[in-house]
Tab-separated table of N, CA and C in Angstrom:
chain	number	residue	atom	x	y	z
A	1430	MET	N	-10.431	4.049	4.856
A	1430	MET	CA	-10.282	3.203	6.116
A	1430	MET	C	-9.764	4.474	6.959
A	1431	GLN	N	-10.183	3.997	8.327
A	1431	GLN	CA	-9.495	4.967	9.592
A	1431	GLN	C	-8.543	4.188	9.905
A	1432	LYS	N	-7.473	5.752	10.498
A	1432	LYS	CA	-6.162	5.015	10.487
A	1432	LYS	C	-6.305	4.415	12.355
A	1433	SER	N	-5.663	3.728	12.850
A	1433	SER	CA	-5.843	3.091	14.049
A	1433	SER	C	-4.507	3.003	14.786
A	1434	PHE	N	-3.766	2.722	14.400
A	1434	PHE	CA	-2.208	2.419	15.192
A	1434	PHE	C	-1.212	2.580	14.290
A	1435	TYR	N	-0.046	2.825	14.587
A	1435	TYR	CA	1.366	2.488	14.334
A	1435	TYR	C	2.375	2.127	14.696
A	1436	PHE	N	3.479	1.988	13.858
A	1436	PHE	CA	4.748	1.499	14.573
A	1436	PHE	C	5.518	2.509	14.281
A	1437	PRO	N	6.509	3.188	14.671
A	1437	PRO	CA	7.407	4.030	14.424
A	1437	PRO	C	8.821	3.043	14.164
A	1438	VAL	N	9.367	2.996	12.913
A	1438	VAL	CA	10.184	2.242	12.551
A	1438	VAL	C	11.627	3.351	11.905
A	1439	PRO	N	13.122	2.294	11.617
A	1439	PRO	CA	13.867	3.388	11.322
A	1439	PRO	C	14.017	3.097	9.539
A	1440	TRP	N	14.272	3.857	8.981
A	1440	TRP	CA	14.181	4.132	7.320
A	1440	TRP	C	14.716	2.507	6.736
A	1441	GLY	N	15.789	2.089	7.393
A	1441	GLY	CA	16.460	0.856	6.847
A	1441	GLY	C	15.666	-0.261	7.108
A	1442	ASP	N	14.730	-0.291	7.760
A	1442	ASP	CA	13.805	-1.492	7.916
A	1442	ASP	C	12.743	-1.861	7.083
A	1443	ILE	N	12.132	-0.354	6.305
A	1443	ILE	CA	11.179	-0.351	5.389
A	1443	ILE	C	11.115	-1.302	4.887
A	1444	SER	N	12.343	-1.747	3.950
A	1444	SER	CA	11.524	-2.665	2.962
A	1444	SER	C	11.672	-4.291	2.858
A	1445	TYR	N	12.213	-4.491	4.315
A	1445	TYR	CA	11.776	-5.889	4.733
A	1445	TYR	C	10.124	-5.665	5.391
A	1446	LEU	N	9.996	-4.940	6.108
A	1446	LEU	CA	8.980	-4.992	6.822
A	1446	LEU	C	7.427	-4.808	5.417
A	1447	ARG	N	7.585	-3.769	4.771
A	1447	ARG	CA	7.173	-4.003	3.267
A	1447	ARG	C	6.461	-4.733	3.059
A	1448	GLU	N	7.784	-5.889	2.349
A	1448	GLU	CA	7.924	-6.902	1.981
A	1448	GLU	C	6.818	-8.278	2.878
A	1449	ALA	N	6.836	-7.961	4.015
A	1449	ALA	CA	6.328	-8.803	5.043
A	1449	ALA	C	5.161	-8.658	5.057
A	1450	LEU	N	4.823	-7.195	5.410
A	1450	LEU	CA	3.026	-6.977	5.303
A	1450	LEU	C	2.525	-7.181	4.164
A	1451	ILE	N	3.134	-7.143	2.700
A	1451	ILE	CA	2.282	-7.481	1.853
A	1451	ILE	C	2.475	-8.955	1.380
A	1452	ILE	N	2.983	-9.705	1.666
A	1452	ILE	CA	2.909	-11.636	1.864
A	1452	ILE	C	1.883	-11.571	2.910
A	1453	MET	N	1.291	-11.244	4.004
A	1453	MET	CA	0.928	-11.283	4.884
A	1453	MET	C	-0.854	-10.869	4.349
A	1454	GLU	N	-0.911	-10.106	3.562
A	1454	GLU	CA	-2.119	-9.221	2.903
A	1454	GLU	C	-2.515	-8.405	3.625
A	1455	LEU	N	-2.150	-7.847	4.529
A	1455	LEU	CA	-2.513	-6.625	5.191
A	1455	LEU	C	-2.319	-4.953	4.812
A	1456	PRO	N	-3.363	-4.530	4.750
A	1456	PRO	CA	-3.241	-2.999	4.450
A	1456	PRO	C	-2.941	-2.557	5.101
A	1457	PHE	N	-1.700	-1.553	4.707
A	1457	PHE	CA	-1.130	-0.550	5.760
A	1457	PHE	C	-0.660	1.123	4.680
A	1458	TRP	N	-0.341	2.123	5.877
A	1458	TRP	CA	0.272	2.941	5.130
A	1458	TRP	C	1.748	3.395	5.366
A	1459	ILE	N	2.765	4.179	4.833
A	1459	ILE	CA	3.807	4.300	5.249
A	1459	ILE	C	3.437	6.151	5.483
A	1460	GLU	N	3.974	6.732	6.839
A	1460	GLU	CA	3.732	8.272	6.649
A	1460	GLU	C	5.125	8.562	7.243
A	1461	GLN	N	5.289	9.454	6.741
A	1461	GLN	CA	6.902	10.394	6.955
A	1461	GLN	C	6.417	10.913	8.140
A	1462	PRO	N	7.617	11.802	8.883
A	1462	PRO	CA	7.285	12.276	10.147
A	1462	PRO	C	6.567	13.830	10.140
A	1463	SER	N	5.595	13.450	11.368
A	1463	SER	CA	4.848	15.108	10.900
A	1463	SER	C	4.895	15.136	12.646
A	1464	ASP	N	3.546	16.377	12.407
A	1464	ASP	CA	3.583	16.473	14.267
A	1464	ASP	C	2.749	15.750	15.327
A	1465	ARG	N	2.175	15.026	14.156
A	1465	ARG	CA	1.217	14.182	15.052
A	1465	ARG	C	1.522	13.104	15.492
A	1466	LEU	N	2.537	12.546	14.822
A	1466	LEU	CA	3.252	11.383	15.078
A	1466	LEU	C	4.317	11.382	16.235
A	1467	GLU	N	4.805	10.291	17.079
A	1467	GLU	CA	6.005	10.709	18.188
A	1467	GLU	C	7.263	9.744	17.032
A	1468	LEU	N	7.704	10.297	16.292
A	1468	LEU	CA	8.693	9.588	15.664
A	1468	LEU	C	10.209	10.488	15.739
A	1469	ALA	N	11.717	9.249	16.120
A	1469	ALA	CA	12.919	10.091	16.252
A	1469	ALA	C	13.220	10.253	14.991
A	1470	PRO	N	14.165	11.194	15.057
A	1470	PRO	CA	15.396	11.571	13.649
A	1470	PRO	C	15.356	9.863	12.991
A	1471	GLY	N	15.064	10.194	11.726
A	1471	GLY	CA	15.446	8.894	10.573
A	1471	GLY	C	14.139	7.627	10.930
A	1472	GLU	N	13.358	8.144	11.499
A	1472	GLU	CA	12.062	7.071	11.643
A	1472	GLU	C	10.981	7.487	10.830
A	1473	VAL	N	10.040	6.465	10.253
A	1473	VAL	CA	9.134	6.586	9.257
A	1473	VAL	C	7.862	5.832	10.198
A	1474	ALA	N	6.898	6.062	9.729
A	1474	ALA	CA	5.369	5.623	10.269
A	1474	ALA	C	4.887	3.944	9.695
A	1475	ILE	N	4.726	3.365	10.142
A	1475	ILE	CA	3.841	2.160	9.531
A	1475	ILE	C	2.314	1.920	10.199
A	1476	VAL	N	1.483	2.409	9.580
A	1476	VAL	CA	0.209	3.181	10.193
A	1476	VAL	C	-0.907	1.560	9.790
A	1477	PHE	N	-1.912	1.100	10.531
A	1477	PHE	CA	-2.737	0.216	9.975
A	1477	PHE	C	-4.318	0.812	10.627
A	1478	SER	N	-5.272	0.075	10.182
A	1478	SER	CA	-6.357	0.399	10.369
A	1478	SER	C	-6.816	-0.960	11.299
A	1479	ASP	N	-8.086	-0.590	12.352
A	1479	ASP	CA	-8.345	-1.686	12.730
A	1479	ASP	C	-8.550	-3.149	12.332
A	1480	MET	N	-8.056	-4.090	12.763
A	1480	MET	CA	-7.421	-5.203	12.454
A	1480	MET	C	-8.223	-6.492	13.453
A	1481	HIS	N	-8.451	-7.595	12.696
A	1481	HIS	CA	-8.712	-9.027	13.319
A	1481	HIS	C	-7.633	-9.344	14.719
A	1482	VAL	N	-7.965	-9.661	15.817
A	1482	VAL	CA	-7.380	-9.901	16.659
A	1482	VAL	C	-5.712	-10.657	16.277
A	1483	ARG	N	-6.493	-11.834	15.392
A	1483	ARG	CA	-5.540	-12.888	15.040
A	1483	ARG	C	-4.548	-12.074	14.361
A	1484	ASP	N	-5.056	-11.037	13.086
A	1484	ASP	CA	-3.677	-10.353	12.360
A	1484	ASP	C	-2.741	-9.407	13.400
A	1485	TYR	N	-3.715	-8.765	14.257
A	1485	TYR	CA	-3.046	-7.718	15.434
A	1485	TYR	C	-1.594	-8.917	15.945
A	1486	ASN	N	-2.172	-9.692	16.197
A	1486	ASN	CA	-1.206	-10.795	16.961
A	1486	ASN	C	0.095	-10.790	15.764
A	1487	ALA	N	0.174	-11.176	14.824
A	1487	ALA	CA	1.170	-11.315	14.224
A	1487	ALA	C	1.566	-10.290	13.570
A	1488	VAL	N	0.815	-9.147	13.422
A	1488	VAL	CA	1.612	-7.946	13.209
A	1488	VAL	C	2.774	-7.477	14.678
A	1489	ARG	N	1.846	-7.714	15.766
A	1489	ARG	CA	2.800	-7.716	16.809
A	1489	ARG	C	3.754	-8.147	16.807
A	1490	GLU	N	3.744	-9.490	16.751
A	1490	GLU	CA	5.221	-10.307	16.432
A	1490	GLU	C	6.129	-9.997	15.418
A	1491	LEU	N	5.779	-9.507	14.786
A	1491	LEU	CA	6.686	-9.280	13.508
A	1491	LEU	C	7.226	-7.590	13.845
A	1492	PHE	N	6.859	-6.999	14.488
A	1492	PHE	CA	7.374	-5.933	15.181
A	1492	PHE	C	7.937	-5.681	16.366
A	1493	GLY	N	7.731	-6.958	17.139
A	1493	GLY	CA	8.235	-6.931	18.473
A	1493	GLY	C	7.513	-6.635	19.620
A	1494	GLY	N	6.289	-6.077	19.322
A	1494	GLY	CA	5.590	-5.492	20.450
A	1494	GLY	C	4.251	-4.849	20.192
A	1495	HIS	N	3.863	-3.752	20.629
A	1495	HIS	CA	2.413	-3.017	20.507
A	1495	HIS	C	2.694	-2.119	19.497
A	1496	GLY	N	1.792	-1.483	18.644
A	1496	GLY	CA	1.698	-0.060	17.866
A	1496	GLY	C	1.124	0.799	19.503
A	1497	LYS	N	1.564	2.089	18.647
A	1497	LYS	CA	1.231	3.188	19.389
A	1497	LYS	C	0.001	4.265	18.540
A	1498	ARG	N	-1.403	4.368	19.545
A	1498	ARG	CA	-2.701	4.780	18.960
A	1498	ARG	C	-2.156	5.650	18.398
A	1499	TYR	N	-2.773	5.747	16.882
A	1499	TYR	CA	-2.887	7.077	15.997
A	1499	TYR	C	-3.549	7.998	16.353
A	1500	PRO	N	-3.045	9.123	16.462
A	1500	PRO	CA	-3.461	10.245	17.261
A	1500	PRO	C	-5.612	11.129	16.137
A	1501	GLU	N	-5.958	10.771	16.860
A	1501	GLU	CA	-7.428	12.008	16.137
A	1501	GLU	C	-7.097	12.913	15.645
């Protein structure tokens, strides 16, 4: 699957968000900081591929905003 967008999140929020996404049955990746992603110290990225608008709206609501475009 192609990576489309991501949400930068603090390490401390990973467990809660991971569980919520598993319950929602949405595929995702967790990525460590790299030169490609805009992450602050102490953050990781939860990465998604393209998804249906209904699913994106649920993810946007979970994260409290829109994700960032994954660099090509």
